[in-house]
PDB file of C-alpha atoms in Angstrom:
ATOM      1  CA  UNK Y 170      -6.217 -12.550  -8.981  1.00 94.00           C
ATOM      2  CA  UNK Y 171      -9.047  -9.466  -8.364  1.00 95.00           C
ATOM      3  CA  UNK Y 172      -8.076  -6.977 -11.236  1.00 97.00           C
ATOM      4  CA  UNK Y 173      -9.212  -3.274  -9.791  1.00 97.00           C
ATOM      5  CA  UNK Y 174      -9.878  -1.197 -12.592  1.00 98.00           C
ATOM      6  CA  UNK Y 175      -9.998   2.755 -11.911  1.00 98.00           C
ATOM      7  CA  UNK Y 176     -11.767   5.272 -14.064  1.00 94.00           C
ATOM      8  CA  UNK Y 177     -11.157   8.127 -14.847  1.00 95.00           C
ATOM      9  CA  UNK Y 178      -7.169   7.943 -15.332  1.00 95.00           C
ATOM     10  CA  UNK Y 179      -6.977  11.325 -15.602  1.00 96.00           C
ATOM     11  CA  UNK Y 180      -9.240  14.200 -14.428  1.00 94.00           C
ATOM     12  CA  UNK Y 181      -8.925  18.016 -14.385  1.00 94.00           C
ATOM     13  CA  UNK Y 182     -10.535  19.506 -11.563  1.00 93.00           C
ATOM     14  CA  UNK Y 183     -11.452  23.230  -9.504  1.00 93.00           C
ATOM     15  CA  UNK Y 184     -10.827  23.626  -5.919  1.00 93.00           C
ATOM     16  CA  UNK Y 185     -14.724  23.729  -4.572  1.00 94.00           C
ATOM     17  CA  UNK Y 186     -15.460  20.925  -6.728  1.00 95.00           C
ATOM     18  CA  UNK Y 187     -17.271  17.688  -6.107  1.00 96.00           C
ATOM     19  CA  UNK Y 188     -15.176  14.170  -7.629  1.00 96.00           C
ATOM     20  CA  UNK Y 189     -16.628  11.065  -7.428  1.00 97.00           C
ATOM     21  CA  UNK Y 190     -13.655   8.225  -8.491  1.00 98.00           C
ATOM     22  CA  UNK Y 191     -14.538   4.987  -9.478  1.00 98.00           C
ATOM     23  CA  UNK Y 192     -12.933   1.351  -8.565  1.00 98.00           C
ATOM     24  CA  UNK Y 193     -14.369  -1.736 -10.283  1.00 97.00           C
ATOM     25  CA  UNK Y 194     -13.497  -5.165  -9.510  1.00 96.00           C
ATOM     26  CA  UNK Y 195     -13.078  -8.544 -11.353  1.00 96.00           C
ATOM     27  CA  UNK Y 196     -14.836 -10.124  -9.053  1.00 95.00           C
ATOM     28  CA  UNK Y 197     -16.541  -9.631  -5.799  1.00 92.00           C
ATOM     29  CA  UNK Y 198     -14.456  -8.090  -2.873  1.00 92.00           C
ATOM     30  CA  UNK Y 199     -15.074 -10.189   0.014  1.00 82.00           C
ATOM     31  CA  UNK Y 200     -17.001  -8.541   3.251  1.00 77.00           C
ATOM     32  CA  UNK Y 201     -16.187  -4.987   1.536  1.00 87.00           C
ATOM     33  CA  UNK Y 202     -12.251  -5.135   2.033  1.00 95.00           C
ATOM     34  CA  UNK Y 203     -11.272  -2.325   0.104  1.00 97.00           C
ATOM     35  CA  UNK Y 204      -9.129   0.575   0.551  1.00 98.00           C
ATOM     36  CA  UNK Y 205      -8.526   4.164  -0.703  1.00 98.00           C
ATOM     37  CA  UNK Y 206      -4.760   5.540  -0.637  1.00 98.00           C
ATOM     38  CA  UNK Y 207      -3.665   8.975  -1.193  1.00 98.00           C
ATOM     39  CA  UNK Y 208      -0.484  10.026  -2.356  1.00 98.00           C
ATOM     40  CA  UNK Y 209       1.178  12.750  -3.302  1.00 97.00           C
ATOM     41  CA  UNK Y 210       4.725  13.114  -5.316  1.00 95.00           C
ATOM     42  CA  UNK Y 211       7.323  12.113  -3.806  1.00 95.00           C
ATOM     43  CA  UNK Y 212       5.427  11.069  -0.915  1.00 97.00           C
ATOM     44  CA  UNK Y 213       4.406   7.681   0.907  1.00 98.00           C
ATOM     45  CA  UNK Y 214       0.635   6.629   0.211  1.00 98.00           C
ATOM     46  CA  UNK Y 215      -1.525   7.774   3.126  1.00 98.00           C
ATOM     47  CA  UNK Y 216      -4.616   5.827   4.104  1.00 98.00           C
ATOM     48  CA  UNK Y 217      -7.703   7.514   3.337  1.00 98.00           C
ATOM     49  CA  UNK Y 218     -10.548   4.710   3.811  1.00 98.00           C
ATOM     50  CA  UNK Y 219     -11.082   1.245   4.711  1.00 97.00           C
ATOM     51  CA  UNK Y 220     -13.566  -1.509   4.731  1.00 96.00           C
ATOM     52  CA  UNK Y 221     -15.174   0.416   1.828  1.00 96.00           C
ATOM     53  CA  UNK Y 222     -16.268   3.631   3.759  1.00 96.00           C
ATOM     54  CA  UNK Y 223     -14.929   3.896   7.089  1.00 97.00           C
ATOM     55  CA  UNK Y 224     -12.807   7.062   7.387  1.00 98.00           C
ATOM     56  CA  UNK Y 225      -9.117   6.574   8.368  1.00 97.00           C
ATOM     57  CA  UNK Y 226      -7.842   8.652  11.560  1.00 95.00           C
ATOM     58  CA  UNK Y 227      -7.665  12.281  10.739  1.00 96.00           C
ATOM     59  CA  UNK Y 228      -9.147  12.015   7.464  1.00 97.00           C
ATOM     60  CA  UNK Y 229     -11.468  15.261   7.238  1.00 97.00           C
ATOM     61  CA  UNK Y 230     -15.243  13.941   6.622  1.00 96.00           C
ATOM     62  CA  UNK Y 231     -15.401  15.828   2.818  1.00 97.00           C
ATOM     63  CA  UNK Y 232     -13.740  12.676   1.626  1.00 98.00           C
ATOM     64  CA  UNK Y 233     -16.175   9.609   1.456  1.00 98.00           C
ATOM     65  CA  UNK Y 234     -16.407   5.852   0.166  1.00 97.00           C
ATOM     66  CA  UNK Y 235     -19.098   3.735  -0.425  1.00 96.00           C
ATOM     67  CA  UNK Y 236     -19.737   0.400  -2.335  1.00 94.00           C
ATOM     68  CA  UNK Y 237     -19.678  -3.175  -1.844  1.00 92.00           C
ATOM     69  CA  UNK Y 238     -19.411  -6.322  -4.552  1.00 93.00           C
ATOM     70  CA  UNK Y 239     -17.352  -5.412  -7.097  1.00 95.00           C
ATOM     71  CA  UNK Y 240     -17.988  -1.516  -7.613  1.00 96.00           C
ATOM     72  CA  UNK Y 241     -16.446   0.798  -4.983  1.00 97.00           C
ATOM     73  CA  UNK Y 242     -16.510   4.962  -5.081  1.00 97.00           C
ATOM     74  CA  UNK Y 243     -14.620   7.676  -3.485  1.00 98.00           C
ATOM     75  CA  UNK Y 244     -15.975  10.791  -3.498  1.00 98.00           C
ATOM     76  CA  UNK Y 245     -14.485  14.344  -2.234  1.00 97.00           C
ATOM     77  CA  UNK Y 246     -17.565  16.651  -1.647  1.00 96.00           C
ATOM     78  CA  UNK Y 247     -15.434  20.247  -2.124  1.00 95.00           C
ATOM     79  CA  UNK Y 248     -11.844  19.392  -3.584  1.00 95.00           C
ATOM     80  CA  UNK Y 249      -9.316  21.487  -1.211  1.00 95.00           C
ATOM     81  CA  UNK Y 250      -5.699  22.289  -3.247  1.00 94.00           C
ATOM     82  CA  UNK Y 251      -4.257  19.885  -0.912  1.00 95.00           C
ATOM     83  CA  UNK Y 252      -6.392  17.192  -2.213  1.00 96.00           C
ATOM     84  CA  UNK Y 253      -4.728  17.104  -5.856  1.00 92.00           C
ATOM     85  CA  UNK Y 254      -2.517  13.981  -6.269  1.00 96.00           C
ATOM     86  CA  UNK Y 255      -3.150  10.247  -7.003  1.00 98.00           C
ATOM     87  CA  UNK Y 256      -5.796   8.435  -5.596  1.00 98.00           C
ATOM     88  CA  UNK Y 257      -5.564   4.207  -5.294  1.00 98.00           C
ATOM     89  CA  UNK Y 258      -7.776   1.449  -4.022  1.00 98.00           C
ATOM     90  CA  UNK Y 259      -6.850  -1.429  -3.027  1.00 98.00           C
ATOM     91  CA  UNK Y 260      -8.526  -5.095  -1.846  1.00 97.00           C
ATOM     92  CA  UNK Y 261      -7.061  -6.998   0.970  1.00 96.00           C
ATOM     93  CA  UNK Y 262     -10.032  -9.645   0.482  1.00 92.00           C
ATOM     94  CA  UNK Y 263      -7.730 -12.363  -1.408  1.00 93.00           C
ATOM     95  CA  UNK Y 264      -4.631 -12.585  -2.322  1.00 90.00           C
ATOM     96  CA  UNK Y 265      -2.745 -11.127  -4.041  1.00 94.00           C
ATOM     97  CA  UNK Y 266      -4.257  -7.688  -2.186  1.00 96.00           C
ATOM     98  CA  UNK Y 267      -4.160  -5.947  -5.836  1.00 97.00           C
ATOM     99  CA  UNK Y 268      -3.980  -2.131  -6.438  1.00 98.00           C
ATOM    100  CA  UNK Y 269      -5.823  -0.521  -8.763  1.00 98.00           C
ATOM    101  CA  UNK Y 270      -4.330   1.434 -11.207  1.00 98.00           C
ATOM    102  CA  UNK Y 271      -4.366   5.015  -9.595  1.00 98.00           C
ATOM    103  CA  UNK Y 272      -6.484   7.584 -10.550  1.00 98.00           C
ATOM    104  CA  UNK Y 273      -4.908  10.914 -11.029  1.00 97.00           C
ATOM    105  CA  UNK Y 274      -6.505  14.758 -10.190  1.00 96.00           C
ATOM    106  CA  UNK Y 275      -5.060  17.431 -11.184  1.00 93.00           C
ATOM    107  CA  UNK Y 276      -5.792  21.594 -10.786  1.00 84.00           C
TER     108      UNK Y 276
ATOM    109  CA  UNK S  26       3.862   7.931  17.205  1.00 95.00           C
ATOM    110  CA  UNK S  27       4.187   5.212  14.475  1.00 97.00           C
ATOM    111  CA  UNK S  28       7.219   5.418  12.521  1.00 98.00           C
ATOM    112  CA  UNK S  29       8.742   3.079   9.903  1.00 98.00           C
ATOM    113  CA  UNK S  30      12.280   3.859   8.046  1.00 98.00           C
ATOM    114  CA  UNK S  31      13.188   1.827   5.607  1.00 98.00           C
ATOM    115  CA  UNK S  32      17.036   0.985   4.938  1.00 97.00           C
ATOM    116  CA  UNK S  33      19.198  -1.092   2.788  1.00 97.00           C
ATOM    117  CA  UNK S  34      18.505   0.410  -0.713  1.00 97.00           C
ATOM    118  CA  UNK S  35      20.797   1.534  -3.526  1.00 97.00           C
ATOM    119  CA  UNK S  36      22.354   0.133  -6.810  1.00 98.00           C
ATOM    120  CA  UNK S  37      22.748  -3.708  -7.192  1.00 98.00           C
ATOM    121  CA  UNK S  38      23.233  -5.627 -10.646  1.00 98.00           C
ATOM    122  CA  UNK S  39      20.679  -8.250 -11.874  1.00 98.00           C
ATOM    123  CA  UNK S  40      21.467 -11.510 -10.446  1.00 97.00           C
ATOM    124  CA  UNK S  41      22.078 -10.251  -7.275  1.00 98.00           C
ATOM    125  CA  UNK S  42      20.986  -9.727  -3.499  1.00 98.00           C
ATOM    126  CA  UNK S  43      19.550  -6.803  -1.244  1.00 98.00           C
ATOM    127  CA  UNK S  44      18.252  -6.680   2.055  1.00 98.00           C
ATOM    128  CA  UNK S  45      16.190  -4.143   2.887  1.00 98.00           C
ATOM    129  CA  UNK S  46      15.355  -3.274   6.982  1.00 98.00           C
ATOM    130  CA  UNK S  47      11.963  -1.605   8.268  1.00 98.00           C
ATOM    131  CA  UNK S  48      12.372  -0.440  11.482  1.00 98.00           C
ATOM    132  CA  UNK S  49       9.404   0.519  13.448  1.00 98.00           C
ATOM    133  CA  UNK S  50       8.315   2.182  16.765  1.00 97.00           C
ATOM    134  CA  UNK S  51       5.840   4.128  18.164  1.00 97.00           C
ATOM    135  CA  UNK S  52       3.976   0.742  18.225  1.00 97.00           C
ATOM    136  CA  UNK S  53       3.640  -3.076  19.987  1.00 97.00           C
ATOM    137  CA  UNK S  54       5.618  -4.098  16.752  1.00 97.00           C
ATOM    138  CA  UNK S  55       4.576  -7.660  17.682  1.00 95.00           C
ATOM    139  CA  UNK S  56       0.922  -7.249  17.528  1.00 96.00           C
ATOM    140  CA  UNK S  57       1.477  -6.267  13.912  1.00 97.00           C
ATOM    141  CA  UNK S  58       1.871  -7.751  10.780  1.00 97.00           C
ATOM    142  CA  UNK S  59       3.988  -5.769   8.227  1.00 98.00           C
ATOM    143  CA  UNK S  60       3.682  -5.545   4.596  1.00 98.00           C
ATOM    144  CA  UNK S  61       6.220  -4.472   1.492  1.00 98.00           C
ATOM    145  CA  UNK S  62       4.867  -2.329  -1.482  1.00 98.00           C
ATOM    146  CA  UNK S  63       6.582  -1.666  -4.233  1.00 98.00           C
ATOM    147  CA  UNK S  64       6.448   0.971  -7.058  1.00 98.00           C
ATOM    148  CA  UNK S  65       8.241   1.135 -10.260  1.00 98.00           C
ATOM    149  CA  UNK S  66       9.313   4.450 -11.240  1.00 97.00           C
ATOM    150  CA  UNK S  67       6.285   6.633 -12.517  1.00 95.00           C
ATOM    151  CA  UNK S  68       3.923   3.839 -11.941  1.00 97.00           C
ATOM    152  CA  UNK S  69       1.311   2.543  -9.383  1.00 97.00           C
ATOM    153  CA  UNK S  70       1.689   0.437  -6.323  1.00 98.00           C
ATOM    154  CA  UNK S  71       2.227  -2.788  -6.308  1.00 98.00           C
ATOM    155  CA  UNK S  72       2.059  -5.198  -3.807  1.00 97.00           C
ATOM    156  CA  UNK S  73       5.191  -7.410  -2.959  1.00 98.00           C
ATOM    157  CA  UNK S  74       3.582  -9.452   0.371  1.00 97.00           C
ATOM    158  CA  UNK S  75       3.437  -9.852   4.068  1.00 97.00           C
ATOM    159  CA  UNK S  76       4.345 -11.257   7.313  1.00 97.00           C
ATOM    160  CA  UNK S  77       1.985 -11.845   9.985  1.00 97.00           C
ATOM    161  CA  UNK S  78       2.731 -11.645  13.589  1.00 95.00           C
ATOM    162  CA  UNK S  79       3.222 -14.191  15.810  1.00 94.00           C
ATOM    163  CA  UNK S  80       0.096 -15.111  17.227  1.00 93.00           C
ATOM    164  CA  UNK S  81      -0.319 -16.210  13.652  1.00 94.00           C
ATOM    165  CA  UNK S  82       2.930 -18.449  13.118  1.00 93.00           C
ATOM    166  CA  UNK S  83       4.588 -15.218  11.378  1.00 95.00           C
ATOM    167  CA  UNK S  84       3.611 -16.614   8.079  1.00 96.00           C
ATOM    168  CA  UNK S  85       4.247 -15.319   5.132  1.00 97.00           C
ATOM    169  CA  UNK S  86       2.316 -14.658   1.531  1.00 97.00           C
ATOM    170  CA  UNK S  87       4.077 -13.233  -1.665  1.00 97.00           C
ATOM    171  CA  UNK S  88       3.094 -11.896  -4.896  1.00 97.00           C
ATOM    172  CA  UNK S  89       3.456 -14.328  -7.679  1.00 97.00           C
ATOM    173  CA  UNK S  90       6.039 -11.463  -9.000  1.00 97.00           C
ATOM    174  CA  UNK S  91       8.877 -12.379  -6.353  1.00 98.00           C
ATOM    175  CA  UNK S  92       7.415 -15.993  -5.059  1.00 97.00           C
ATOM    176  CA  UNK S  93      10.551 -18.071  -4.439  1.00 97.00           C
ATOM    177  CA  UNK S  94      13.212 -14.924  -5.063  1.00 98.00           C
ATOM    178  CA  UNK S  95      12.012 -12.454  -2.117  1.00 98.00           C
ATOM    179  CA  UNK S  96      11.429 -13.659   1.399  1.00 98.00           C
ATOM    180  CA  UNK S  97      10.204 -11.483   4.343  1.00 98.00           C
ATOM    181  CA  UNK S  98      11.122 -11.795   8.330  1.00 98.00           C
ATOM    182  CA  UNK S  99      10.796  -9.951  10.997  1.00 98.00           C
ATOM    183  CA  UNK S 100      12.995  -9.589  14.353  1.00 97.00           C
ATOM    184  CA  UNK S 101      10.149  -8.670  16.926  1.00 97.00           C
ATOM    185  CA  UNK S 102      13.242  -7.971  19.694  1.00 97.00           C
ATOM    186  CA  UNK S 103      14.363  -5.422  17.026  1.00 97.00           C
ATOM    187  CA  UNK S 104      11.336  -4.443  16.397  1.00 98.00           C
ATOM    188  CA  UNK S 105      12.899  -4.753  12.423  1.00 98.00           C
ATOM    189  CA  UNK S 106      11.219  -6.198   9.377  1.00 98.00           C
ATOM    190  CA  UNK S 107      13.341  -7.374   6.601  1.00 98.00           C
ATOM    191  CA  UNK S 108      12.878  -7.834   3.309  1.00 98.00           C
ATOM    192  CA  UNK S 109      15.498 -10.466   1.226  1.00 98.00           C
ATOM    193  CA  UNK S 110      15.699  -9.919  -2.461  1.00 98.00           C
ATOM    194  CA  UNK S 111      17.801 -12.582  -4.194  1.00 98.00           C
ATOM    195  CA  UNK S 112      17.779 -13.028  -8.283  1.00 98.00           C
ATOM    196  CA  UNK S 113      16.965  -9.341  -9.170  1.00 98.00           C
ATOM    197  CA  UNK S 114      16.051  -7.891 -12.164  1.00 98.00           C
ATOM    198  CA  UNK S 115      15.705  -5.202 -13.865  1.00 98.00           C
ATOM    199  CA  UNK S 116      12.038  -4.859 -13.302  1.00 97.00           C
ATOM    200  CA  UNK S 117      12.626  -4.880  -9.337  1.00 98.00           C
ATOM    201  CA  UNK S 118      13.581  -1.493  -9.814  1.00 98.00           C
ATOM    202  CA  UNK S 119      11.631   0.588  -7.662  1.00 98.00           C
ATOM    203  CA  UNK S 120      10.852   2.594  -4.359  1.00 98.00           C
ATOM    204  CA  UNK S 121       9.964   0.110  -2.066  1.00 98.00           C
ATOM    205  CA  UNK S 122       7.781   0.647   1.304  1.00 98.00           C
ATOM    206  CA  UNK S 123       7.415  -1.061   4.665  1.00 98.00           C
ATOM    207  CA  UNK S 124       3.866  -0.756   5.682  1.00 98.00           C
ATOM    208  CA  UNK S 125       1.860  -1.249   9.086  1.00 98.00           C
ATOM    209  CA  UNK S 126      -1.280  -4.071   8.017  1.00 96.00           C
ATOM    210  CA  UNK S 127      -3.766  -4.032  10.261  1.00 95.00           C
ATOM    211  CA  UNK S 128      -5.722  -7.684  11.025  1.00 91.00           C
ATOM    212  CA  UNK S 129      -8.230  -7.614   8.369  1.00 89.00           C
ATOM    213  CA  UNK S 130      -5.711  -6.636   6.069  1.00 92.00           C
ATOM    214  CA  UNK S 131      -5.462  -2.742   5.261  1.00 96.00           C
ATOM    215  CA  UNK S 132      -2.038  -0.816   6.150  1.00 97.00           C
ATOM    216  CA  UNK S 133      -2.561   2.036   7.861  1.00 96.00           C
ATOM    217  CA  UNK S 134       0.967   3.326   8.023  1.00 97.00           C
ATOM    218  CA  UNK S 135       3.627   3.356   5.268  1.00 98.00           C
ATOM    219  CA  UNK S 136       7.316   4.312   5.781  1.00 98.00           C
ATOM    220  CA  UNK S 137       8.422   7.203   3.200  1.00 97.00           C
ATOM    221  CA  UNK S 138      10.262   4.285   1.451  1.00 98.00           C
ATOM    222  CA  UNK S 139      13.866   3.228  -0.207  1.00 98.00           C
ATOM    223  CA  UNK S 140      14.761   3.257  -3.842  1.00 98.00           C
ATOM    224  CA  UNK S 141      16.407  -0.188  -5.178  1.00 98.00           C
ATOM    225  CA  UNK S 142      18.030   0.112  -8.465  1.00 98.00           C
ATOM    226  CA  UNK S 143      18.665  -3.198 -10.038  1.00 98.00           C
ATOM    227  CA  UNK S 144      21.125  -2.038 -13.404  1.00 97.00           C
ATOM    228  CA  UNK S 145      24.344  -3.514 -14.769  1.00 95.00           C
TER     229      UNK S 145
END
């Protein structure tokens, strides 16, 4: 099983502000098959990226991912309020298609 | 528009059996294969498996967590997925989604979920 670690857990942000979040894997993610969810309390997840940087339908272009292997980033250039809630990748490489453990911003 | 509403939650005791429904449209629902994610309450997502669409022998792969106690089917007349949980326990507890997975394996939609309570 790939084991997604997230880092920070935690992180206190501005709106305006630039957050790069961080998604390591166990092992190598085959042919970059990893995701970024968004989701918000009480609220379904909401697909931000794909295939490691491709932006999701209606995703505005301030939020970004890059990586490949086992090291994956998601970064939001200028942190809108709406952007403040809990932030997960995921792998669909192998099964089982693990989640990390969330990463969480808050104002 | 794609939507998915899950059904079928509530309170069951441990040792016991829910079916949960997913029922999509907006969508060729048989083009698709459809996924269940799980969360426990205040914690992260956690994914329960899938079911692939026919062009692909609607198979089936689970998470080690419910191998052999959950099983997932679909009714592509229905355009329902279903999700059969036998044996609970406690630790099933949770908010459980239906999810849209695209072919290479990413969900792209995600129903707003039911909550299955699994207490004596």
């Amino acid at each position: 099983e790939i084991v997604l670690t997230q880092s920070p857990g935690s992180l206190s942000l501005s709106p305006g502000e630039r957050v790069t979040l961080s998604c390591r894997a166990s092992q190598s993610v085959s042919s970059r098959y990893l995701a970024w969810y968004q989701q918000k309390p009480g609220q379904a997840p909401r697909l931000l990226i794909y295939d490691a940087s491709s932006r999701a339908t209606g995703i505005p272009d301030r939020f970004s991912g890059s990586g490949s292997g086992t090291d994956f980033t998601l970064i939001i250039s200028r942190l809108e309020p709406e952007d403040f809630a809990v932030y997960y990748c995921q792998q669909y490489g192998f099964s089982p298609y693990t989640f990390g453990q969330g990463t969480k911003l808050e104002i | 528009e794609v939507q998915l509403v899950e059904s079928g939650g509530g309170l069951v005791q441990p040792g016991r059996s829910l079916r949960l429904s997913c029922t999509a449209s907006g969508f060729s629902f048989d083009d698709f294969s459809m996924s269940w994610v799980r969360q426990a309450p205040g914690k992260g997502l956690e994914w329960v498996g899938f079911i692939r669409d026919k062009a692909y022998a609607e198979t089936t792969e689970y998470a080690a967590s419910v191998k052999g106690r959950f099983t997932i089917s679909r009714d592509d007349s229905k355009s329902i997925a279903y999700l059969q949980m036998n044996s609970l326990k406690t630790e099933d507890t949770g908010v459980y989604y239906c999810s849209r997975r695209r072919r290479s394996g990413y969900i792209d939609y995600w129903g707003q979920g039911t909550l299955v309570t699994v207490s004596s």
